[in-house]
XYZ file of C-alpha atoms in Angstrom:
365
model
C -30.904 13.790 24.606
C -31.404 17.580 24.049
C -27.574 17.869 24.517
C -26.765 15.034 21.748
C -29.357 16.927 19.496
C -27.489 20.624 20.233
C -24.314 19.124 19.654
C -25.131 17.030 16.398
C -26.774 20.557 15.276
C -23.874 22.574 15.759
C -21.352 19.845 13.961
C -24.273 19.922 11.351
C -23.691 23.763 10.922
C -19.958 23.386 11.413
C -19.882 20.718 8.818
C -22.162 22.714 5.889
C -19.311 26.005 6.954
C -16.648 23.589 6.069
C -17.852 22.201 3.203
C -18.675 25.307 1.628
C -15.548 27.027 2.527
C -13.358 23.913 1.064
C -12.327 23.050 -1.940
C -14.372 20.222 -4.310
C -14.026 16.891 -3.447
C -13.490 13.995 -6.145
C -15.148 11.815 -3.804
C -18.416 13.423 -3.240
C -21.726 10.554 -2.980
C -22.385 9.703 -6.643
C -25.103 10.436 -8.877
C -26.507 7.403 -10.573
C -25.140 6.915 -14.431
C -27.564 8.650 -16.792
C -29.890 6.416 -18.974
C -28.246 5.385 -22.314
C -29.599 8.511 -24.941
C -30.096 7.515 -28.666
C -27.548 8.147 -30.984
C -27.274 11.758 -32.880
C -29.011 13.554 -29.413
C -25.371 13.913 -27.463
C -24.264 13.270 -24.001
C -23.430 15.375 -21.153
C -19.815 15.810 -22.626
C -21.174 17.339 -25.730
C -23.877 19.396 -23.776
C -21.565 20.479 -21.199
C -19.095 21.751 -23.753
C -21.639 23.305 -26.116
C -22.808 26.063 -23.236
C -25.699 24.225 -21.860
C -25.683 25.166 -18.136
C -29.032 23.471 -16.822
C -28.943 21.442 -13.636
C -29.563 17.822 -15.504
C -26.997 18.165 -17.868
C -24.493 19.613 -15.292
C -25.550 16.233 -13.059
C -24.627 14.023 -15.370
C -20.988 15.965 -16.325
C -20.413 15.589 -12.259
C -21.648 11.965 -12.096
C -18.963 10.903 -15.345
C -16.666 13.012 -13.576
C -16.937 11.328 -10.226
C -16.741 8.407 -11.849
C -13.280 9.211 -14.213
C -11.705 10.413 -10.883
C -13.031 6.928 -8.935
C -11.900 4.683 -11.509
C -8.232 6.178 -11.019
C -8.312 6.114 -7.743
C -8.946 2.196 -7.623
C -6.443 2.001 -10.526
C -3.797 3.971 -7.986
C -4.519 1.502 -5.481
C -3.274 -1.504 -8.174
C -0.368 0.849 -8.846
C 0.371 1.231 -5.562
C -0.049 -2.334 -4.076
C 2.213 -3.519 -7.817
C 5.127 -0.799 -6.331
C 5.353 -1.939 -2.663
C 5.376 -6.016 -3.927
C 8.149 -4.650 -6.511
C 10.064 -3.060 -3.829
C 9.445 -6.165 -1.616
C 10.162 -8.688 -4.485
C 13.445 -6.327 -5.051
C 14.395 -6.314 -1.418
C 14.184 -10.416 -1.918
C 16.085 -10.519 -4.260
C 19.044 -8.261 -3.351
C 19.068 -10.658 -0.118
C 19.069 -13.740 -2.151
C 22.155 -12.456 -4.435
C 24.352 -11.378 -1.356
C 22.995 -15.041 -0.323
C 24.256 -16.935 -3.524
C 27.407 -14.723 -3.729
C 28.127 -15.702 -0.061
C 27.146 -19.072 -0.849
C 29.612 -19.488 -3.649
C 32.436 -17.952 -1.343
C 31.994 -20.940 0.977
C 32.185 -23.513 -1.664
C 35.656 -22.441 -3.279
C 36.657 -22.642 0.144
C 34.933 -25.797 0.769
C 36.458 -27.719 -2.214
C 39.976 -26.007 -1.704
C 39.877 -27.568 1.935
C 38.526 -30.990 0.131
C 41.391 -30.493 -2.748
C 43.733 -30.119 0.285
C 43.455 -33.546 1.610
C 43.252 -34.938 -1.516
C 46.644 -33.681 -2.161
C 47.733 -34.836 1.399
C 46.902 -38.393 0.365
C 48.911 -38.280 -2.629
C 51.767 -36.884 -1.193
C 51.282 -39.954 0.991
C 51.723 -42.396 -1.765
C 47.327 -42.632 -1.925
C 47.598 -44.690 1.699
C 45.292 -43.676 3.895
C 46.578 -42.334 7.033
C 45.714 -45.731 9.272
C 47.352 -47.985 6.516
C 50.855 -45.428 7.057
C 50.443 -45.956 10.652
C 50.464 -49.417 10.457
C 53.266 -49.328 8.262
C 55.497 -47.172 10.472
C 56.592 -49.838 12.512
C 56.815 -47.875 15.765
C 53.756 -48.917 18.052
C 53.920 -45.305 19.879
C 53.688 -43.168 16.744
C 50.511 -45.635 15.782
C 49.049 -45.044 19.328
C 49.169 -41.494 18.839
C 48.438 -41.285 15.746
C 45.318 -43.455 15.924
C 42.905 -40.413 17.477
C 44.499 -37.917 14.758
C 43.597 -40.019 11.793
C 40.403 -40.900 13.098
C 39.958 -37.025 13.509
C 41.353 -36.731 10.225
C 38.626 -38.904 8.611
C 35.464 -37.046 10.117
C 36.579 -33.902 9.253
C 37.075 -35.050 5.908
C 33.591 -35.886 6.125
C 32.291 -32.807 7.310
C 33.714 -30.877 4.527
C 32.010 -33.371 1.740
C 28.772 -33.047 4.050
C 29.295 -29.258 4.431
C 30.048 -29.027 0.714
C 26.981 -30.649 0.140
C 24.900 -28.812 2.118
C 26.265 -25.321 0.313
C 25.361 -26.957 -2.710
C 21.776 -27.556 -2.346
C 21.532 -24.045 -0.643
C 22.893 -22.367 -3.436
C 20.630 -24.344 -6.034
C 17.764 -23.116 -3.627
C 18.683 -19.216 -3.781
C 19.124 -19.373 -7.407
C 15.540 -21.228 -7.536
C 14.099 -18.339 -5.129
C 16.390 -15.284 -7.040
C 14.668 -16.696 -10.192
C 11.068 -16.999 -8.701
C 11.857 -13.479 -7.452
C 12.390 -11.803 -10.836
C 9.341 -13.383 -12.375
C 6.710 -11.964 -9.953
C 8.763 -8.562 -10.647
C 8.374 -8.437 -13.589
C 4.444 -9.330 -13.450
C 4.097 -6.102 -10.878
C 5.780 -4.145 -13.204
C 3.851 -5.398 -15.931
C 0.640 -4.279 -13.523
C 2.405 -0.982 -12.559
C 2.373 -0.292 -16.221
C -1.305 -0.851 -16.780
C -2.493 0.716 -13.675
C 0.027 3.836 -14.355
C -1.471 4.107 -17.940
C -4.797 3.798 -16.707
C -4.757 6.317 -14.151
C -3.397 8.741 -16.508
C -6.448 8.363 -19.001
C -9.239 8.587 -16.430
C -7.474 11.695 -15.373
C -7.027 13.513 -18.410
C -10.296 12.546 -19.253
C -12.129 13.950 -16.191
C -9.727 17.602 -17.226
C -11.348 17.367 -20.547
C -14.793 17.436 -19.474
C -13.742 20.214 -17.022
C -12.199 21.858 -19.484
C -15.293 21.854 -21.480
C -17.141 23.588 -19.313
C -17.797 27.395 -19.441
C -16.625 29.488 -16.173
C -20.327 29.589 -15.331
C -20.648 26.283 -15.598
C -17.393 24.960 -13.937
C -18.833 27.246 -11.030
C -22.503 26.016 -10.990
C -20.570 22.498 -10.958
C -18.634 23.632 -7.850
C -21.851 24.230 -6.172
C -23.714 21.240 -7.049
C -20.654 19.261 -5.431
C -20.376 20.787 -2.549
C -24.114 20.799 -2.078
C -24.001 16.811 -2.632
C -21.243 16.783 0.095
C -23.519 18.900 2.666
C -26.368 16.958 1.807
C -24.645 12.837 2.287
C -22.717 14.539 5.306
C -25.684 15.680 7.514
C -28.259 12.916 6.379
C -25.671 10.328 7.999
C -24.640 13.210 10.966
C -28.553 12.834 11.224
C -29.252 9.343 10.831
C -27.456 8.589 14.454
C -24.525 6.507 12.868
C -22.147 8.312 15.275
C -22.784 6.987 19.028
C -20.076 10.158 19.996
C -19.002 12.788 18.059
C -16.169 13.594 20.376
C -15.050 10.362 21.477
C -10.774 10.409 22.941
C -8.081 9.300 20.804
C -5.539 6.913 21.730
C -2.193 8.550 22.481
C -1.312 6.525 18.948
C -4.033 7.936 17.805
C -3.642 11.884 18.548
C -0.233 11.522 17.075
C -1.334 9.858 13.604
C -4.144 12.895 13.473
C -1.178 15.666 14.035
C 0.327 14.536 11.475
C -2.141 13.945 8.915
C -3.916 17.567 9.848
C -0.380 19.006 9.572
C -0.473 18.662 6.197
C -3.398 20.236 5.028
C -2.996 22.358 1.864
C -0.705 19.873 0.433
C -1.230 18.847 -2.998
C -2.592 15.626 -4.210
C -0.453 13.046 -6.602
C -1.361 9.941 -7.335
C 1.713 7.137 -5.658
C 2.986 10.005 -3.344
C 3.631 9.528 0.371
C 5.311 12.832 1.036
C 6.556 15.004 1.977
C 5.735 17.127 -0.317
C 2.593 15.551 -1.578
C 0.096 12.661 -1.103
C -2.498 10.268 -2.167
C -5.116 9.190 -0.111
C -3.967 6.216 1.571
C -0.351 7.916 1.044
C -1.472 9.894 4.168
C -3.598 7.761 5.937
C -0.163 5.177 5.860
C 2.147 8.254 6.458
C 0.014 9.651 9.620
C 0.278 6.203 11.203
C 4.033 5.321 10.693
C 4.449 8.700 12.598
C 2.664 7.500 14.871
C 5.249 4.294 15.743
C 2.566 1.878 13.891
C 3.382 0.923 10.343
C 0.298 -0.185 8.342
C -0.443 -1.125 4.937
C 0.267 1.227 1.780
C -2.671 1.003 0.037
C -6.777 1.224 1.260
C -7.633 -1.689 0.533
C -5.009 -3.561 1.916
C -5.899 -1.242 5.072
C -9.391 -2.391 4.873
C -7.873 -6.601 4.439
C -5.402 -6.278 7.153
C -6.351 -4.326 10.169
C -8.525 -4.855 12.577
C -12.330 -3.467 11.648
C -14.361 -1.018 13.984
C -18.046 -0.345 14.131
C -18.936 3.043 12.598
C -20.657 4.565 15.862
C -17.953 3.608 17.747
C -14.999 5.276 15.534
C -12.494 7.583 17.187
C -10.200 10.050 15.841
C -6.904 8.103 14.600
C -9.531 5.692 12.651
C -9.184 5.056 9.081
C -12.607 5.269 7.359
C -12.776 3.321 4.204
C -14.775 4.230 1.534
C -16.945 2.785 -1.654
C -17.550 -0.690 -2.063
C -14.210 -1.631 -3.974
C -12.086 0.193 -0.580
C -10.434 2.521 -3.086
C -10.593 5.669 -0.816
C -9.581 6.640 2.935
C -9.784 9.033 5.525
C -8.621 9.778 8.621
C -11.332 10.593 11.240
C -10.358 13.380 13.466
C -13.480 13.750 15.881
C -16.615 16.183 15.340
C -17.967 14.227 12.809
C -14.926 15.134 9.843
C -11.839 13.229 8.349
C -8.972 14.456 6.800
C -8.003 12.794 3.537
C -6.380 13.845 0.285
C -9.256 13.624 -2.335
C -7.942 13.509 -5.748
C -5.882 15.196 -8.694
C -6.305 18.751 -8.485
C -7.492 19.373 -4.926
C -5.017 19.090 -1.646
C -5.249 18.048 1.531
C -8.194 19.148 3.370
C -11.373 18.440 6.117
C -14.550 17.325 5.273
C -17.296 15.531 6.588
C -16.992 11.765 7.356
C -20.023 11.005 6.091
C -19.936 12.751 2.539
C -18.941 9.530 1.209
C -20.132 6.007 0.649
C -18.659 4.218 3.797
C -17.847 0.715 3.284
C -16.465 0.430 7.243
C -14.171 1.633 9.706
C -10.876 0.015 10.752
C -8.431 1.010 13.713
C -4.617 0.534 13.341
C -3.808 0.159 16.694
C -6.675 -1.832 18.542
């Protein structure tokens, strides 16, 4: 026991070196919503903006803050989830028009094999071919001709049968094809909103920044990062880790190369690299490196794979976080992930437990 309680010390110091040393995260544990104020006595827009630099006022710029930069990331996840069904709805359909043009092809030569019999009869004076057999007066040429006409007639029926069959599979790719392009259009349609969406949160949370005096924006830096410290080593304390240091997977120690590997890269919103990323951008990135596709978004990560419990997480894990799944990390041992937090701030380590975590989920279990 005193060697668990050295060790969680040490990642506790670790941890508080870390956070202090890295840049803000978007995703820091939220501060409750300030109460409603009467009208005419301001907000914490107006005070931050107008110089005030006490703590309460400063709170409640972080807290709208946080939230501005959460509500984009959830509305990222919509964009992203709208752009891989558009890219899978446009893969469909691509497939269904090399069907129906494929489709067609076999008809014209369906109906120009049908229109060749039918000529073959007329040229025959409309007798079927048993009928000119019989007519031919030599019992030999009838003999052999019997199995030939007989052949004759079932391939004439396989080509109406074929040609009936290409028929109703053509109707059926234009029916799909069609299908296709609505539910296209409807992700676009949500691509749109999410897209115009995540730009507003955004450029509101850089307004209130912006707002801010230096000595402010600084005293702001500090109250994150002292929010961070403070979530990370009440949960490092709290016993939710059963090992720290628990072994990757050999899956698992490749997905965390990669996702440590690109540390310092810049966050944007959609991106899955190379040159930049968004949260679950990295997460799906690391793992595809990795040899195991996952989902694109968090929380289709959080629907789809399979879920771990929190003390027993390794590094490779994908820790999902706030209630809506609109965040991930990567946990890397020690008690940190890696993750890409949010506009303005790159790639970088923190602790795993400066968040809300909704659960833990492994990609290759």
């Amino acid at each position: 026991m005193n060697r668990r309680h050295s060790a969680a010390a040490a990642i506790t110091l670790v941890c508080a070196l870390a956070v202090l040393a890295a840049p803000v995260q978007a995703f820091a544990a939220p501060t409750p919503p300030a109460p409603e104020q009467p009208p005419g006595s301001g907000d914490a827009e107006d005070s931050g903006a107008s110089g005030t630099s006490g703590k309460k006022s400063l709170e409640e710029v972080r807290a709208k803050i946080d939230a501005l930069y959460r509500k984009a990331g959830a509305a990222t996840d919509a964009y992203n989830l709208a752009e891989e069904r558009s890219k899978k709805q446009s893969s469909e359909i691509v497939k269904l028009a090399q069907a129906i043009v494929e489709g067609q092809a076999k008809i014209a030569d369906l109906r120009s094999r049908a229109g060749a019999q039918a000529r073959e009869q007329y040229r025959n004076a409309g007798l079927p071919p048993g009928a000119q057999l019989m007519l031919s007066g030599d019992p030999q040429l009838f003999l052999d001709g019997i199995s030939r006409a007989h052949q004759g007639q079932q391939a004439a029926k396989g080509v109406l049968g074929e040609l009936n069959r290409a028929q109703q599979d053509l109707e059926t790719y234009t029916q799909d094809a069609s299908t296709n392009w609505t539910k296209l259009e409807a992700s676009r349609v949500k691509q749109a909103k999410a897209k115009k969406k995540i730009n507003e949160q955004i450029a509101a949370a850089k307004k209130l920044e912006s707002q801010l005096e230096k000595k402010e924006r600084a005293r702001l830096l500090q109250l994150e990062q002292q929010a961070e410290y403070k979530s990370q080593t009440a949960w490092l304390s709290s016993g939710a880790l059963k090992e720290i240091n628990r072994g990757a997977s050999a899956s698992g120690k490749k997905a965390v190369a990669f996702a440590t590997s690109q540390i310092g890269k810049p966050y944007k919103w959609g991106a899955v690299g190379p040159a930049s990323f968004d949260c679950s951008g990295l997460t799906s990135q690391a793992w595809a490196a990795a040899g195991h596709p996952i989902p694109r978004t968090s929380q289709e990560q959080w629907r789809q794979l399979p879920h771990i419990a929190v003390k027993d997480m390794r590094p490779g894990d994908l820790v999902i976080y706030f209630g809506d799944a609109t965040h991930v990390g990567m946990y890397i041992g020690d008690g940190a992930i890696v993750h890409a937090p949010r506009p303005g701030r790159n790639v970088t380590i923190t602790g795993a437990g400066s968040m809300e975590i909704l659960g833990v989920v492994r990609p290759d279990k």
